[in-house]
Coordinates of C-alpha atoms and ligand atoms in Angstrom, one line a residue:
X1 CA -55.2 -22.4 28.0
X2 CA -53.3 -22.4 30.7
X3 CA -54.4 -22.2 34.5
X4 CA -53.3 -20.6 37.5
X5 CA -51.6 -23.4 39.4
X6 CA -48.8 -25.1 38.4
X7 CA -48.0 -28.7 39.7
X8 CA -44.9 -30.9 39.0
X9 CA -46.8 -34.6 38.5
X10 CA -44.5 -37.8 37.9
X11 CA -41.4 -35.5 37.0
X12 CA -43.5 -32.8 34.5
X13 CA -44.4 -29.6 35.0
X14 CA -48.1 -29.3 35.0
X15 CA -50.0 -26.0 34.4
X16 CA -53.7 -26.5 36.1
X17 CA -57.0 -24.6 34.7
X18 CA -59.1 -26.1 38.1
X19 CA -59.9 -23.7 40.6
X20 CA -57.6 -23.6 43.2
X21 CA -60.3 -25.0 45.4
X22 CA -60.9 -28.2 43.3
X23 CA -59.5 -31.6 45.1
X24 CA -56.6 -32.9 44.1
X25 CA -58.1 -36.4 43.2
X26 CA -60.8 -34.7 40.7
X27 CA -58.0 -32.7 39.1
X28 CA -55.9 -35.9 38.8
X29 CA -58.6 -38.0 37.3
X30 CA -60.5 -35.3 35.5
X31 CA -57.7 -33.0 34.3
X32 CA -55.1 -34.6 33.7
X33 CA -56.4 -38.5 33.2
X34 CA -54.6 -40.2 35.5
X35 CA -57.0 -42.6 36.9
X36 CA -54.9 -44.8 39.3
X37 CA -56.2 -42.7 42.3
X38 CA -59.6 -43.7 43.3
X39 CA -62.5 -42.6 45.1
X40 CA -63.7 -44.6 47.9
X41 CA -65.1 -42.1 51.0
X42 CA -64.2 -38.8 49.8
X43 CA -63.5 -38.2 53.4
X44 CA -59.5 -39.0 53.7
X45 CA -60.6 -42.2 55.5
X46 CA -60.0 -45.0 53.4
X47 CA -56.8 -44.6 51.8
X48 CA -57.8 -45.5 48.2
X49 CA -57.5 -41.7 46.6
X50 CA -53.5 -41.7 48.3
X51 CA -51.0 -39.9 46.1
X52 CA -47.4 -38.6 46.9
X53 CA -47.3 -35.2 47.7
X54 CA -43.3 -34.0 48.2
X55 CA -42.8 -37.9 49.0
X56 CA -45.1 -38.6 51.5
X57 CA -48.3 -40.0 51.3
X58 CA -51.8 -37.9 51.7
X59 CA -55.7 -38.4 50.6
X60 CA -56.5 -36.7 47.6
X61 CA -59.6 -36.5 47.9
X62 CA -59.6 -34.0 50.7
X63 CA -56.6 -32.0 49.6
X64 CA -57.0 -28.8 47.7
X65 CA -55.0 -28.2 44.8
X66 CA -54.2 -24.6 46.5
X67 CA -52.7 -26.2 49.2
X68 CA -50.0 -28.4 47.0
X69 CA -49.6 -25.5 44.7
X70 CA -45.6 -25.9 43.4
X71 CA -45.1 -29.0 44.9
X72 CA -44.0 -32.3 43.5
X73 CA -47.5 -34.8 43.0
X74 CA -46.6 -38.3 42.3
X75 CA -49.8 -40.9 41.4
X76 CA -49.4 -44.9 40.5
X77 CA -48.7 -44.1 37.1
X78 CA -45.1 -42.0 38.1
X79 CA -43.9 -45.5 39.8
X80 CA -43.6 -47.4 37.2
X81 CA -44.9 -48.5 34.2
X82 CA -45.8 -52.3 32.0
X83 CA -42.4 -51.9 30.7
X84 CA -40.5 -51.2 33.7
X85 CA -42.8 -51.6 36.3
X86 CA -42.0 -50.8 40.0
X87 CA -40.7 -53.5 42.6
X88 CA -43.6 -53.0 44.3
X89 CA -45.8 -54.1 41.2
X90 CA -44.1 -56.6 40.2
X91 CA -44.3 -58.6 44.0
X92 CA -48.1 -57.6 44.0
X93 CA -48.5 -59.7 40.8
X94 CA -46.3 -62.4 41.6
X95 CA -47.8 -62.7 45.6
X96 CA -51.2 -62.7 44.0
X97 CA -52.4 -60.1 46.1
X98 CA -54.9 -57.8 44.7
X99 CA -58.9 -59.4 44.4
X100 CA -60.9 -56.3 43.1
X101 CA -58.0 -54.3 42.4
X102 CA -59.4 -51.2 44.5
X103 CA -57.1 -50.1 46.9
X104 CA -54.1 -51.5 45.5
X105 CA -53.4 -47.6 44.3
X106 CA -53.4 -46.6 47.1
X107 CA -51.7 -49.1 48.6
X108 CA -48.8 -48.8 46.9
X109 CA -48.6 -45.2 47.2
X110 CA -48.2 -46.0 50.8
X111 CA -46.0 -49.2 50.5
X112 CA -43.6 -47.0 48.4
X113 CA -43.2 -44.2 50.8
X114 CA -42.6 -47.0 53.2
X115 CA -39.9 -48.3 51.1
X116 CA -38.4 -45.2 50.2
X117 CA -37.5 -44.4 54.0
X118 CA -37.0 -47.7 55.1
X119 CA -35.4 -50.8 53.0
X120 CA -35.6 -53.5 55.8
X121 CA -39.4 -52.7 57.4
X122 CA -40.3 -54.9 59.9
X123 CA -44.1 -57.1 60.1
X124 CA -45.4 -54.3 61.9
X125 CA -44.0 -51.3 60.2
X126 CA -45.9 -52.4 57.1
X127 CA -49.2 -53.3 58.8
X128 CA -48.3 -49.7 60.7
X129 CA -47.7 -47.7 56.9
X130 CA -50.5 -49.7 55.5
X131 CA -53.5 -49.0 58.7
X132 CA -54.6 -46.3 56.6
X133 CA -55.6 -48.3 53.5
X134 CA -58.5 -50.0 53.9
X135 CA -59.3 -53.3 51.8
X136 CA -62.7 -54.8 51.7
X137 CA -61.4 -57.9 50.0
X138 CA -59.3 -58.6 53.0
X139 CA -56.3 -59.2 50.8
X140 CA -54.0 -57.8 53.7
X141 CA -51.8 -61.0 54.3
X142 CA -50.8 -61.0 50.7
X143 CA -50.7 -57.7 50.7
X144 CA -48.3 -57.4 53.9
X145 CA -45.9 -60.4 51.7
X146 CA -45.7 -58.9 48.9
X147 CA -44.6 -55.7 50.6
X148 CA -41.9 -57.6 51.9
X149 CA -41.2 -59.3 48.6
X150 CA -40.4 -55.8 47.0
X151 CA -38.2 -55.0 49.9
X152 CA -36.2 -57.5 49.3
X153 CA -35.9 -57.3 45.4
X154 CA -35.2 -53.7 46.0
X155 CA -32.4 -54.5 48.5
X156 CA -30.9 -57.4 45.7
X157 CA -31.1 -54.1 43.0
X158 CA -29.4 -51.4 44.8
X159 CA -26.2 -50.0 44.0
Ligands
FES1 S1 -61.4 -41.5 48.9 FE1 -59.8 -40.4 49.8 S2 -59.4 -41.4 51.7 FE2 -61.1 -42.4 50.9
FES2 S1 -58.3 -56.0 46.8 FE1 -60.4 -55.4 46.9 S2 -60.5 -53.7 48.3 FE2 -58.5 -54.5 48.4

């Protein structure tokens, strides 16, 4: 059955049956089972419900699907995958960064936007990207190195 809403999430063409007033998040996880996105406030204060919306990074959790109607969604699981997995995973692994594992969604939803507009980012322009992710583990020096990790793998792999 199809909905009224059509999104385009991690490259396919999605047709939505949640009323346009349902948040993004709940149709992500409920939906269309893509769980990476998680909810920590529910208030677009913590960071951990961030998906790509046309590239740049927003809370789900307060973002109704009306209002990204068309547009191109993109969650943790459109970045990469065990296979091939995304720069950005790989130096979170390798930097031993993550403790619970909460916010690191989230986190690399930012950390990639980052990237994608900037290949070289300074100290301060991760801690800057990264201010709105919150991480009760206080994981944010590994975090911040393994941002910087991917940078530079990313740089070492372009064209
Ligand atoms: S759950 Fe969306 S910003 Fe906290
Ligand atoms: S690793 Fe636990 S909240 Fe960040």
């Amino acid at each position: 059955m199809g909905g009224e809403t059509t999104l385009v999430v991690n490259g396919t063409a999605r047709s939505i049956a949640s009323a346009p007033g349902a948040m993004l998040l709940d149709v992500l996880r409920t939906e269309l089972g893509l769980k990476a996105a998680r909810f920590g406030c529910g208030e677009g204060l913590c960071g951990a419900c961030r998906v790509l919306v046309d590239g740049q990074p927003v809370p789900s959790c307060d973002t109704p699907l009306w209002s990204v109607a068309g547009r191109a969604i993109t969650t943790v699981e459109g970045l990469g995958t065990v296979a091939a997995p995304h720069p950005l995973q790989s130096a979170l692994i390798a930097e031993q960064a993550m403790q619970c594992g909460y916010c690191i969604s989230g986190i690399m939803i930012s950390a990639a936007a980052l990237l994608a507009r900037d290949h070289d980012p300074s100290e301060s322009a991760i801690r800057a990207a990264l201010d709105p992710n919150l991480c009760r583990c206080g994981a944010h020096n590994r975090i911040v190195r393994a941002v910087q990790r991917a940078a530079v793998e990313m740089r070492a792999g372009a064209p």
